[in-house]
mmCIF file of C-alpha atoms in Angstrom:
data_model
loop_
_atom_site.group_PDB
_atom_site.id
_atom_site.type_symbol
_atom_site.label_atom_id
_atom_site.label_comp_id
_atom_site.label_asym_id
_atom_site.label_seq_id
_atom_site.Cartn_x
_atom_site.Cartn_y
_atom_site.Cartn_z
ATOM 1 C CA UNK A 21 65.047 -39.515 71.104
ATOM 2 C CA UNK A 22 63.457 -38.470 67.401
ATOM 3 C CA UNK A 23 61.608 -40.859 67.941
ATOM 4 C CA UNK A 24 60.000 -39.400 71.407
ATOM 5 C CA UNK A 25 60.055 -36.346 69.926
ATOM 6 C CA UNK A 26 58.195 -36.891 66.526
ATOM 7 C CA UNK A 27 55.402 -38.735 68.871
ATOM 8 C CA UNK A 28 54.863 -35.818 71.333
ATOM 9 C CA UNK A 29 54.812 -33.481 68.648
ATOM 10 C CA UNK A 30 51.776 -35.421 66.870
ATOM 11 C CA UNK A 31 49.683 -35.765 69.982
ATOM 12 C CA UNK A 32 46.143 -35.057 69.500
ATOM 13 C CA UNK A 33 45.382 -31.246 69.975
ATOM 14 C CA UNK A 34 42.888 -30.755 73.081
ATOM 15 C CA UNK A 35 39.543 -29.146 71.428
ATOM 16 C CA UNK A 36 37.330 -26.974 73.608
ATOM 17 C CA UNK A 37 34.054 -28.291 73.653
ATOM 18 C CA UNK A 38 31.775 -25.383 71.968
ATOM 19 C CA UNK A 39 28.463 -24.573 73.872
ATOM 20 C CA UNK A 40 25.508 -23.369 71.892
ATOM 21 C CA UNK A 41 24.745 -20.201 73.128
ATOM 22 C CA UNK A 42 20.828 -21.237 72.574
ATOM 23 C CA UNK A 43 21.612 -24.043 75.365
ATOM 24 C CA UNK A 44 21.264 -21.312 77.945
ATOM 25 C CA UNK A 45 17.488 -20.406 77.011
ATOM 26 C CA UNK A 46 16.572 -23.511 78.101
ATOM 27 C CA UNK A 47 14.416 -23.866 81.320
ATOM 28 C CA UNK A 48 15.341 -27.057 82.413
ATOM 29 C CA UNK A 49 12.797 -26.886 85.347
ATOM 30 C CA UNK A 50 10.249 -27.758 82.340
ATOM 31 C CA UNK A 51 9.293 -31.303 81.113
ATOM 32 C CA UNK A 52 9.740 -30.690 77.285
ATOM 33 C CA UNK A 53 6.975 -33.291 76.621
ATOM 34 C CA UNK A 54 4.276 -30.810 78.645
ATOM 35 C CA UNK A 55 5.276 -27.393 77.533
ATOM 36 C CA UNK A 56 8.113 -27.551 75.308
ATOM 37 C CA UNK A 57 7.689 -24.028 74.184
ATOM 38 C CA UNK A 58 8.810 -22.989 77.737
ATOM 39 C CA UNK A 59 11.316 -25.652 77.791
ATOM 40 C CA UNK A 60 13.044 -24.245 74.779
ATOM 41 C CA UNK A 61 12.456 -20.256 76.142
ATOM 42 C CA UNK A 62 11.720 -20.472 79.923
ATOM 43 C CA UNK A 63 15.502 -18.810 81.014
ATOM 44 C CA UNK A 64 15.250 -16.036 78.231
ATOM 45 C CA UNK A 65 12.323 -15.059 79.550
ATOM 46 C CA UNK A 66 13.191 -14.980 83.124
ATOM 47 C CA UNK A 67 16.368 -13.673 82.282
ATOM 48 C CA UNK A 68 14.606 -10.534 79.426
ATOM 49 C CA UNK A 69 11.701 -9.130 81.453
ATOM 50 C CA UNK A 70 9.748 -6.467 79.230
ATOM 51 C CA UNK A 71 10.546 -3.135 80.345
ATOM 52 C CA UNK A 72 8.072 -1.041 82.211
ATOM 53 C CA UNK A 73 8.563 1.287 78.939
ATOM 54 C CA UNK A 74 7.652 -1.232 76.462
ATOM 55 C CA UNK A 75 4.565 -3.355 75.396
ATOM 56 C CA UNK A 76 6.281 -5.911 73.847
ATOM 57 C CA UNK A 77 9.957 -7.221 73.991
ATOM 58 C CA UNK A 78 12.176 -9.568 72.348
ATOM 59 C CA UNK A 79 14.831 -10.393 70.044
ATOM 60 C CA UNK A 80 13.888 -7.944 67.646
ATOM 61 C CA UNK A 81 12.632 -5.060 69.938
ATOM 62 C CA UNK A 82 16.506 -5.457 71.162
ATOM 63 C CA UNK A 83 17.937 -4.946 67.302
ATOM 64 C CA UNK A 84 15.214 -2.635 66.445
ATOM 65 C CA UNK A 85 16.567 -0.367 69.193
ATOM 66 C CA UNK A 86 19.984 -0.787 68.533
ATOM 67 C CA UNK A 87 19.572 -0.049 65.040
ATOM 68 C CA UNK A 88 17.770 3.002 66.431
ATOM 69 C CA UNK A 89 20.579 4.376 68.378
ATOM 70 C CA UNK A 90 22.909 4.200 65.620
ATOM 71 C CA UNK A 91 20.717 6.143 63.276
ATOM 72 C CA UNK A 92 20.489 8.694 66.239
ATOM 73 C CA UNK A 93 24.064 9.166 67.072
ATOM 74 C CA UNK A 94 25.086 9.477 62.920
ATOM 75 C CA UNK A 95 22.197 11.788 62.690
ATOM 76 C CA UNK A 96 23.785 14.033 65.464
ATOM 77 C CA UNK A 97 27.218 13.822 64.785
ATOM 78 C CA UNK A 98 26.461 15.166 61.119
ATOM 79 C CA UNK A 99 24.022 18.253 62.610
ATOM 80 C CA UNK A 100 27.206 19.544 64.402
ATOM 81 C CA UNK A 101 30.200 18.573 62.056
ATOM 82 C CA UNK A 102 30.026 21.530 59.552
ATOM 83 C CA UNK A 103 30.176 19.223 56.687
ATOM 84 C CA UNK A 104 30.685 20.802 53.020
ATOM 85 C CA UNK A 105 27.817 21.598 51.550
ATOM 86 C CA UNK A 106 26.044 19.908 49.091
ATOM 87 C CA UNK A 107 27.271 16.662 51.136
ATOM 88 C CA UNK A 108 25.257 13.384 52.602
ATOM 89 C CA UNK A 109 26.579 14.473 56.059
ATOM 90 C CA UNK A 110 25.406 18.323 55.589
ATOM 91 C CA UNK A 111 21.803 17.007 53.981
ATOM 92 C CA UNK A 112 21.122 14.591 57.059
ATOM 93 C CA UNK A 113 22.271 17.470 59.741
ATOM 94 C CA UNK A 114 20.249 20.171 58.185
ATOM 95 C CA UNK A 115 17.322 17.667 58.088
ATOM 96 C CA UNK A 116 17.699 16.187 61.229
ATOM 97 C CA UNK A 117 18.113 19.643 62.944
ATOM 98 C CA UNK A 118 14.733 20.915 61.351
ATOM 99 C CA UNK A 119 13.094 17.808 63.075
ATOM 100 C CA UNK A 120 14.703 18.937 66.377
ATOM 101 C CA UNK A 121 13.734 22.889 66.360
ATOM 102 C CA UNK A 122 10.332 22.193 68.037
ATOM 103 C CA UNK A 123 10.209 25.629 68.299
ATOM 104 C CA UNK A 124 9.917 26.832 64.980
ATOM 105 C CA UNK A 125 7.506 23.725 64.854
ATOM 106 C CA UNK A 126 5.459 25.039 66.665
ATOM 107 C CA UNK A 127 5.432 28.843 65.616
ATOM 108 C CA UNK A 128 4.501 27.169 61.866
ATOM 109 C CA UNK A 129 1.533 25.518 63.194
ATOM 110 C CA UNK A 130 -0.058 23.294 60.335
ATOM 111 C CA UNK A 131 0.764 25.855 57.389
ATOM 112 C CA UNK A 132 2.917 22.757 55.898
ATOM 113 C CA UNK A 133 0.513 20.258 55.605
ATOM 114 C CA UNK A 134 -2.716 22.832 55.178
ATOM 115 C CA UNK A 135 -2.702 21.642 50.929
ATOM 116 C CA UNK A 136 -2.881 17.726 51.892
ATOM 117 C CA UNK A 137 -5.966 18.499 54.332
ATOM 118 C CA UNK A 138 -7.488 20.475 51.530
ATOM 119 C CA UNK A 139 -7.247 18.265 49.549
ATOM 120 C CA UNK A 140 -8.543 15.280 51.784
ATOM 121 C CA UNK A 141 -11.648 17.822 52.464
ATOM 122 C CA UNK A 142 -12.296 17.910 48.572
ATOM 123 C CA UNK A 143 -12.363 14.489 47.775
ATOM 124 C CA UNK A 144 -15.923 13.799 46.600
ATOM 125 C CA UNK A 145 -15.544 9.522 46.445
ATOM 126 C CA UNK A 146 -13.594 6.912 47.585
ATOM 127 C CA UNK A 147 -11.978 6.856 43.879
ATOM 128 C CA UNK A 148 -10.717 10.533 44.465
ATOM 129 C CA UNK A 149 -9.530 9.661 48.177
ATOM 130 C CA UNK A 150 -7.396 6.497 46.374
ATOM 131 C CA UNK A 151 -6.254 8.588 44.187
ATOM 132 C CA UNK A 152 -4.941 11.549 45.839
ATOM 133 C CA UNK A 153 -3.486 8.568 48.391
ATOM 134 C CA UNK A 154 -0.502 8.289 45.817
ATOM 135 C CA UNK A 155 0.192 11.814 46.123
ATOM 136 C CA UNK A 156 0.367 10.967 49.972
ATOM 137 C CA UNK A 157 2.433 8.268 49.879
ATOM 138 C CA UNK A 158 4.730 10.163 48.381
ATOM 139 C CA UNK A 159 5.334 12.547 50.892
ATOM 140 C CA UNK A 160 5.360 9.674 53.906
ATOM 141 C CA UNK A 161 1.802 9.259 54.682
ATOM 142 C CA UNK A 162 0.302 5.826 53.909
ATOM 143 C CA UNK A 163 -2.990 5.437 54.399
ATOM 144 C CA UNK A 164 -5.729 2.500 53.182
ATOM 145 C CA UNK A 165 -3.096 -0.291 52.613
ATOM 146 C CA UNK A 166 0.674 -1.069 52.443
ATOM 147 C CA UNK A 167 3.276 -1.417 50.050
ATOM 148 C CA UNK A 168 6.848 -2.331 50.088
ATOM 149 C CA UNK A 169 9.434 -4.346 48.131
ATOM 150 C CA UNK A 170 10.690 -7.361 50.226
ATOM 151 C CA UNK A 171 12.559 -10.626 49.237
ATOM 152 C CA UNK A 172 10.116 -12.863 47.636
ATOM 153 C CA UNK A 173 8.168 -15.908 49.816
ATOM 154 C CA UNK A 174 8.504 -17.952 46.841
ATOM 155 C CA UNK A 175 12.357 -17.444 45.426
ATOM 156 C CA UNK A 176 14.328 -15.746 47.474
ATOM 157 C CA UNK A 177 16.827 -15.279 44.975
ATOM 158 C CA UNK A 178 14.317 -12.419 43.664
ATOM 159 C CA UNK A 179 12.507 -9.739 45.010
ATOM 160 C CA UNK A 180 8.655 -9.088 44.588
ATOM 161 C CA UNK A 181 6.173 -6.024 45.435
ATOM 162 C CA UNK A 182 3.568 -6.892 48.443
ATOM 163 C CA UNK A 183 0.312 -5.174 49.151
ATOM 164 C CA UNK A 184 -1.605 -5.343 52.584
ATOM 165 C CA UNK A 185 -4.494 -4.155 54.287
ATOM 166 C CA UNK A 186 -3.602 -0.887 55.817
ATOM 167 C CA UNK A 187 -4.251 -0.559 60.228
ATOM 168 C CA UNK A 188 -7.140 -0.874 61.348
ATOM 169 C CA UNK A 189 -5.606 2.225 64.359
ATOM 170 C CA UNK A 190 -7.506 -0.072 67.552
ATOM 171 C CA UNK A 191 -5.564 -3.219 67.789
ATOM 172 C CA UNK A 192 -8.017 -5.710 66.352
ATOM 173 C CA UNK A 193 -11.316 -6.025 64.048
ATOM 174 C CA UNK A 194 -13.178 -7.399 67.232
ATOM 175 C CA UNK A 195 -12.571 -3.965 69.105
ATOM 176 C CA UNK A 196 -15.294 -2.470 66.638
ATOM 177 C CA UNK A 197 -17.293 -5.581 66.436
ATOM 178 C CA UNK A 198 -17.958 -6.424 70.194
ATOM 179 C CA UNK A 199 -20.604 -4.755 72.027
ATOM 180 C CA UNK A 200 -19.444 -5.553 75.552
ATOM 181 C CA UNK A 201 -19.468 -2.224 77.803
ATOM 182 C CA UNK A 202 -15.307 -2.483 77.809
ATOM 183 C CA UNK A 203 -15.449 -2.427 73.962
ATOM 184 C CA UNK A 204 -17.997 0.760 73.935
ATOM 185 C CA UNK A 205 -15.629 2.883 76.328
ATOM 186 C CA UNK A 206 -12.394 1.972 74.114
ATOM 187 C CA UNK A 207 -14.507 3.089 71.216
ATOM 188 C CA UNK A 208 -15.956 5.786 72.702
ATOM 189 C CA UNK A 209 -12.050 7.606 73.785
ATOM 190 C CA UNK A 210 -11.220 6.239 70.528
ATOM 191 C CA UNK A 211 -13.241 9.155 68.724
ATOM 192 C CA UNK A 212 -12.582 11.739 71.002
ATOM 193 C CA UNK A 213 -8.843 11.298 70.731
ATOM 194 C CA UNK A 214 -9.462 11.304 66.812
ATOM 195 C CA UNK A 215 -10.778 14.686 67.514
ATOM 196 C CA UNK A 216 -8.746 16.339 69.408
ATOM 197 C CA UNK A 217 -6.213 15.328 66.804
ATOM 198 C CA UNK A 218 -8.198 16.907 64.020
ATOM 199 C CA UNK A 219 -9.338 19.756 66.582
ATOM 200 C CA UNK A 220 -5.616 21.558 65.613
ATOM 201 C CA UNK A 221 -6.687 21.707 62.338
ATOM 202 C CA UNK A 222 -9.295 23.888 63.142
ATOM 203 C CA UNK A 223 -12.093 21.784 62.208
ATOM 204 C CA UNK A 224 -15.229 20.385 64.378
ATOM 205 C CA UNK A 225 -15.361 16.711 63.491
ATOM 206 C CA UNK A 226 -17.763 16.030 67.044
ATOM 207 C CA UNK A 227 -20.235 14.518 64.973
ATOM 208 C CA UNK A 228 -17.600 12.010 64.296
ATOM 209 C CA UNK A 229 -18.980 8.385 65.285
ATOM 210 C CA UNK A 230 -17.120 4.668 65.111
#
């Protein structure tokens, strides 16, 4: 009878055979060997349509978005907790409600940022435009390249300072390049939407030209 026992007791214990969740992107409708890109991703992308909202979608739209969200519903909470001054909590509420009153937005007009245009207008080179772009970047305007602190291609275990080419605002270098009537009208609503823009800073910029 110990015997019995001691056997039954050391029976193998059943395992559940694990799936990888990445299994279920595959479209197994596709022959790997002709289009194994769709093969690996065919099922995501029946199963993740982009939204009628959205341009793009995907993995990191989703997290983007989420991360989004969060930032939105801490920013909110703090705006109507009453938090102690002098407090994270009070600082983002007070700064997140300024960003909400649209309409003392609006009643200020451009009276905030009336100093940076100046000086943009009274740049006399490129050398005094690069310069005064530090000043910018400072206050959340980044114009003419990038620059950020990221973990470094070449040792991760450090981090290194990158510099890129800033946008180029239409999507790509060929939309100014191409002279195809399509690429003339894109241009063409390209400048008039740069001046309406500049229009509310009370300044004709029609002669403008791209």
């Amino acid at each position: 009878m110990l015997f019995f026992n001691f056997c039954k007791n050391n029976q193998s214990p059943t395992t559940e055979k694990t799936v990888d969740p990445l299994a279920s992107h595959i479209d197994t409708t596709v022959k790997p060997q002709v289009d194994f890109f769709e093969y690996a991703n065919g099922n995501w992308f029946k199963n993740n349509p982009i939204p009628a909202s959205e341009s793009v979608y995907g993995i990191f739209k989703i997290i983007q978005d989420t991360i989004n969200n969060q930032i939105k519903s801490i920013c909110e909470n703090a705006m109507v907790s009453q938090a102690k001054e002098g407090t994270n909590e009070q600082k983002i509420g007070d700064y997140y409600a300024s960003g909400m009153d649209t309409i003392s937005i609006e009643k200020a007009g451009i009276q905030g940022i009336i100093p940076f245009l100046k000086a943009v207008d009274d740049a006399k080179s490129v050398e005094e435009l690069l310069a005064y772009a530090h000043t910018l970047r400072e206050n959340g305007v980044h114009p003419f390249y990038s620059f950020w602190i990221s973990q470094d291609d070449k040792k991760s275990t450090d981090y290194a300072v990158f510099l890129g080419q800033g946008g180029l605002s239409l999507p790509e270098r060929e939309y100014y390049m191409k002279q195809e009537d399509d690429f003339k009208t894109i241009r063409n609503q390209f400048v008039a939407h740069i001046n309406n823009i500049l229009s509310f800073a009370k300044k004709d910029y029609t002669n403008l030209t791209c």
